[in-house]
CSV table of C-alpha atoms in Angstrom, one decimal:
chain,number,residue,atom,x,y,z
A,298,UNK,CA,8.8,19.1,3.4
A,299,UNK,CA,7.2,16.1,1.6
A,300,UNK,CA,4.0,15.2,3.2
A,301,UNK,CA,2.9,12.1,0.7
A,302,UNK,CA,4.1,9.8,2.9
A,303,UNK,CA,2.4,10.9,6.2
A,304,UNK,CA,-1.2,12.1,4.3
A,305,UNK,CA,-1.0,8.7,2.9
A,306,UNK,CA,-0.8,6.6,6.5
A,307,UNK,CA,-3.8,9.3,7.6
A,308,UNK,CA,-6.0,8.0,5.0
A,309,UNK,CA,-5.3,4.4,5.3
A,310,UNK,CA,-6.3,4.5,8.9
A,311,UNK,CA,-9.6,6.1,8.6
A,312,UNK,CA,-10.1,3.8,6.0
A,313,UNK,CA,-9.5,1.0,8.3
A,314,UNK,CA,-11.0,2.7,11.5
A,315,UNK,CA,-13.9,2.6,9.4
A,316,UNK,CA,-14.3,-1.2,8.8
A,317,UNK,CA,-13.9,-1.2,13.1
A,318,UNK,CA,-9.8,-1.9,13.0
A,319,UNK,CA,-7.9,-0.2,15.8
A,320,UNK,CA,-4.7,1.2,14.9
A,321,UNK,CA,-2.1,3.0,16.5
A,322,UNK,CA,1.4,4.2,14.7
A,323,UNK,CA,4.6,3.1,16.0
A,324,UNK,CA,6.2,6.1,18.4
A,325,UNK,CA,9.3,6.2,17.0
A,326,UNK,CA,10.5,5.5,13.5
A,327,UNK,CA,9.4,2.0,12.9
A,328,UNK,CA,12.5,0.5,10.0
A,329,UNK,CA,9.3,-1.4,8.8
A,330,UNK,CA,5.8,-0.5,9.1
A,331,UNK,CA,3.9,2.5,9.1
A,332,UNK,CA,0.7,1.3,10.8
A,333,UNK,CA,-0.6,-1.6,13.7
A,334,UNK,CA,-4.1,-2.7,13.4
A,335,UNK,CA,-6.2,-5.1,15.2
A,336,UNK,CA,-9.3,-6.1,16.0
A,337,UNK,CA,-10.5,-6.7,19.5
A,338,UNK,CA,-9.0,-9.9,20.8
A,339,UNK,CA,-7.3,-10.1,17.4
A,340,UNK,CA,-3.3,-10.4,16.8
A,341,UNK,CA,-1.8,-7.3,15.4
A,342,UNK,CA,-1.2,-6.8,11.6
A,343,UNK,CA,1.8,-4.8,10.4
A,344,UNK,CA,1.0,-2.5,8.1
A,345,UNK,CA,3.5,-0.8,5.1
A,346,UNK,CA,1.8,1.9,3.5
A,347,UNK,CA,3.0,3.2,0.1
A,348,UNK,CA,1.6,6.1,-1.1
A,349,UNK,CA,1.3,8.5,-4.4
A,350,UNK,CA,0.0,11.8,-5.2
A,351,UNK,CA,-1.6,11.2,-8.4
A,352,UNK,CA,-1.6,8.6,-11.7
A,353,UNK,CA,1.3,8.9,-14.0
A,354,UNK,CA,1.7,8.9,-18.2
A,355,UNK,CA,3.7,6.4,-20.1
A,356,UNK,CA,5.1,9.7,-21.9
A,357,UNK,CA,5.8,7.4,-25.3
A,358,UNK,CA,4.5,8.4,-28.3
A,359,UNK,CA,0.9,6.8,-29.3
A,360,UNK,CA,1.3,5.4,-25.8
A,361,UNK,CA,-0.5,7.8,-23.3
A,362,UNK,CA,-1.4,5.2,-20.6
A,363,UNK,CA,-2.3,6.2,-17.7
A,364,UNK,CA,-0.7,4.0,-14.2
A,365,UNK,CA,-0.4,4.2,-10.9
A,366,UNK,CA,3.2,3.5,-9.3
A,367,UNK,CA,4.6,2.7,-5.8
A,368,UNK,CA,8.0,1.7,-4.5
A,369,UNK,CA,7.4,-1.7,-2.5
A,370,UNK,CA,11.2,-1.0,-1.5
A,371,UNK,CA,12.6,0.8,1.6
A,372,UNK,CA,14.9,3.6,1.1
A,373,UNK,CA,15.5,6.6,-0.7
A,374,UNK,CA,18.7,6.0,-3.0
A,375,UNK,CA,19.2,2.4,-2.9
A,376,UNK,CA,15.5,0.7,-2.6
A,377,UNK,CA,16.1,-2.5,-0.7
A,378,UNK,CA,12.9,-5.2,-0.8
A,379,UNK,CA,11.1,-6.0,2.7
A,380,UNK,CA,12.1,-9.5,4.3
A,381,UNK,CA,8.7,-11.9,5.4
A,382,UNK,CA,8.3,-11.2,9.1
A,383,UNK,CA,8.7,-7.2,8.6
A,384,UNK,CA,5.6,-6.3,7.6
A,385,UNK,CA,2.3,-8.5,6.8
A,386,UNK,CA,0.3,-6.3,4.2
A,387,UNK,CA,0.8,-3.3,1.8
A,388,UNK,CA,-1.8,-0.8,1.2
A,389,UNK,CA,-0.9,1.2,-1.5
A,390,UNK,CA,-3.1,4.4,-1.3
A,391,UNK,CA,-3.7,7.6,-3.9
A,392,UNK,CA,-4.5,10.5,-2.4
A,393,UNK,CA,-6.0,12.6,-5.2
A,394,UNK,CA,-8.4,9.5,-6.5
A,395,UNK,CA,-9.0,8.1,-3.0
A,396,UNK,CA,-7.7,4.3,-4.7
A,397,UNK,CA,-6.6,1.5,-2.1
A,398,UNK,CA,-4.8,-1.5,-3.1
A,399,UNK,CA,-4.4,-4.1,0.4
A,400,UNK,CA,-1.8,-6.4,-1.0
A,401,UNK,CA,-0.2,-9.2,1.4
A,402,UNK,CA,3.1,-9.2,1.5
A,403,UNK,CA,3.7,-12.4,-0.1
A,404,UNK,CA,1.8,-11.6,-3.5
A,405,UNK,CA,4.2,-8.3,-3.5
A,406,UNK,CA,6.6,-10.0,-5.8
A,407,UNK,CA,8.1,-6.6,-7.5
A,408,UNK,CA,10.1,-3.7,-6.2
A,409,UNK,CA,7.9,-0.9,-8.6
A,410,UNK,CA,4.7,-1.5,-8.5
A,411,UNK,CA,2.6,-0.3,-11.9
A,412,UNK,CA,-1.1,-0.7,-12.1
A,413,UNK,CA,-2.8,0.5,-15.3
A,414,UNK,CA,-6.1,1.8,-16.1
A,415,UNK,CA,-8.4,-0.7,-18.0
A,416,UNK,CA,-6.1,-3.7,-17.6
A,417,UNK,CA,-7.2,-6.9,-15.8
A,418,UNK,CA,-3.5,-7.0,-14.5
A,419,UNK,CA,-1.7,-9.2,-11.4
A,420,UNK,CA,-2.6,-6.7,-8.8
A,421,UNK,CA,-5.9,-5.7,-9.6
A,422,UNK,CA,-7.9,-7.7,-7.6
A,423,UNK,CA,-6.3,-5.8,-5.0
A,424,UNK,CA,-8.3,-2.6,-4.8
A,425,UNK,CA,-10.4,-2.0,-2.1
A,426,UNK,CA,-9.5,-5.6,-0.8
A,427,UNK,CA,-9.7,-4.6,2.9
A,428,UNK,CA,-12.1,-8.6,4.0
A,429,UNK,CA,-7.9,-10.0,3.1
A,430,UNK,CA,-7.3,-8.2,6.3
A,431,UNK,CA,-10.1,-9.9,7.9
A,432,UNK,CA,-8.7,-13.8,6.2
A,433,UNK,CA,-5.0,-13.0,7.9
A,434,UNK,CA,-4.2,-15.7,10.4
């Protein structure tokens, strides 16, 4: 049994227990989010977390680059995007490097998500963002 998925939600919580966020996980299967999180006498954010084991290789020739990639998609065969209202934030999470992207849902503009080592890229100023949390109205 995979346990990506779950180790990944484990680690995002802590994360966000330790900046003083409650959370709680939906009791059933939530179709949406993974996580709720709130601050005292704060609304609740709705949390989608995406997670990976470790960085991946381009594999081309003379073009070893090293990325790290999540599926901003629900599903397993057919990956369909999340609708605005679903969820409020990403957190895309690797377990063996301990990296955290918090992404709000409306600057998730692509299905696969790649981020590259060394590159100032789109999503970059992501990691480790957790004071966007804070901003969310």
């Amino acid at each position: 049994m995979n346990q990506t998925g779950p180790r990944g939600e484990l680690l995002v919580a802590e994360q966000l227990m330790a900046r003083d966020w409650i959370v709680t996980t939906p009791l059933a299967t939530a179709p949406y989010f993974d996580l709720l999180a709130t601050k005292t006498g704060g609304a609740f954010l709705r949390i989608q977390v995406k997670t990976t084991l470790k960085q991946r290789s381009d594999g081309r020739p003379g073009r070893a680059e090293k990325y790290y990639q999540f599926q901003l998609a629900r599903g397993l065969s057919s990956k369909k995007k999340y609708a605005k209202g679903e969820i409020d934030f990403f957190v895309c999470c690797c377990i063996t490097d301990m990296k955290f992207w918090v992404i709000p849902f409306e600057a998730a503009t692509v299905i696969t998500l790649k981020i590259y080592n060394g590159k100032n890229g789109k999503f970059h100023h992501f990691a480790d963002a957790w004071e966007l949390l804070d901003k969310y109205k």
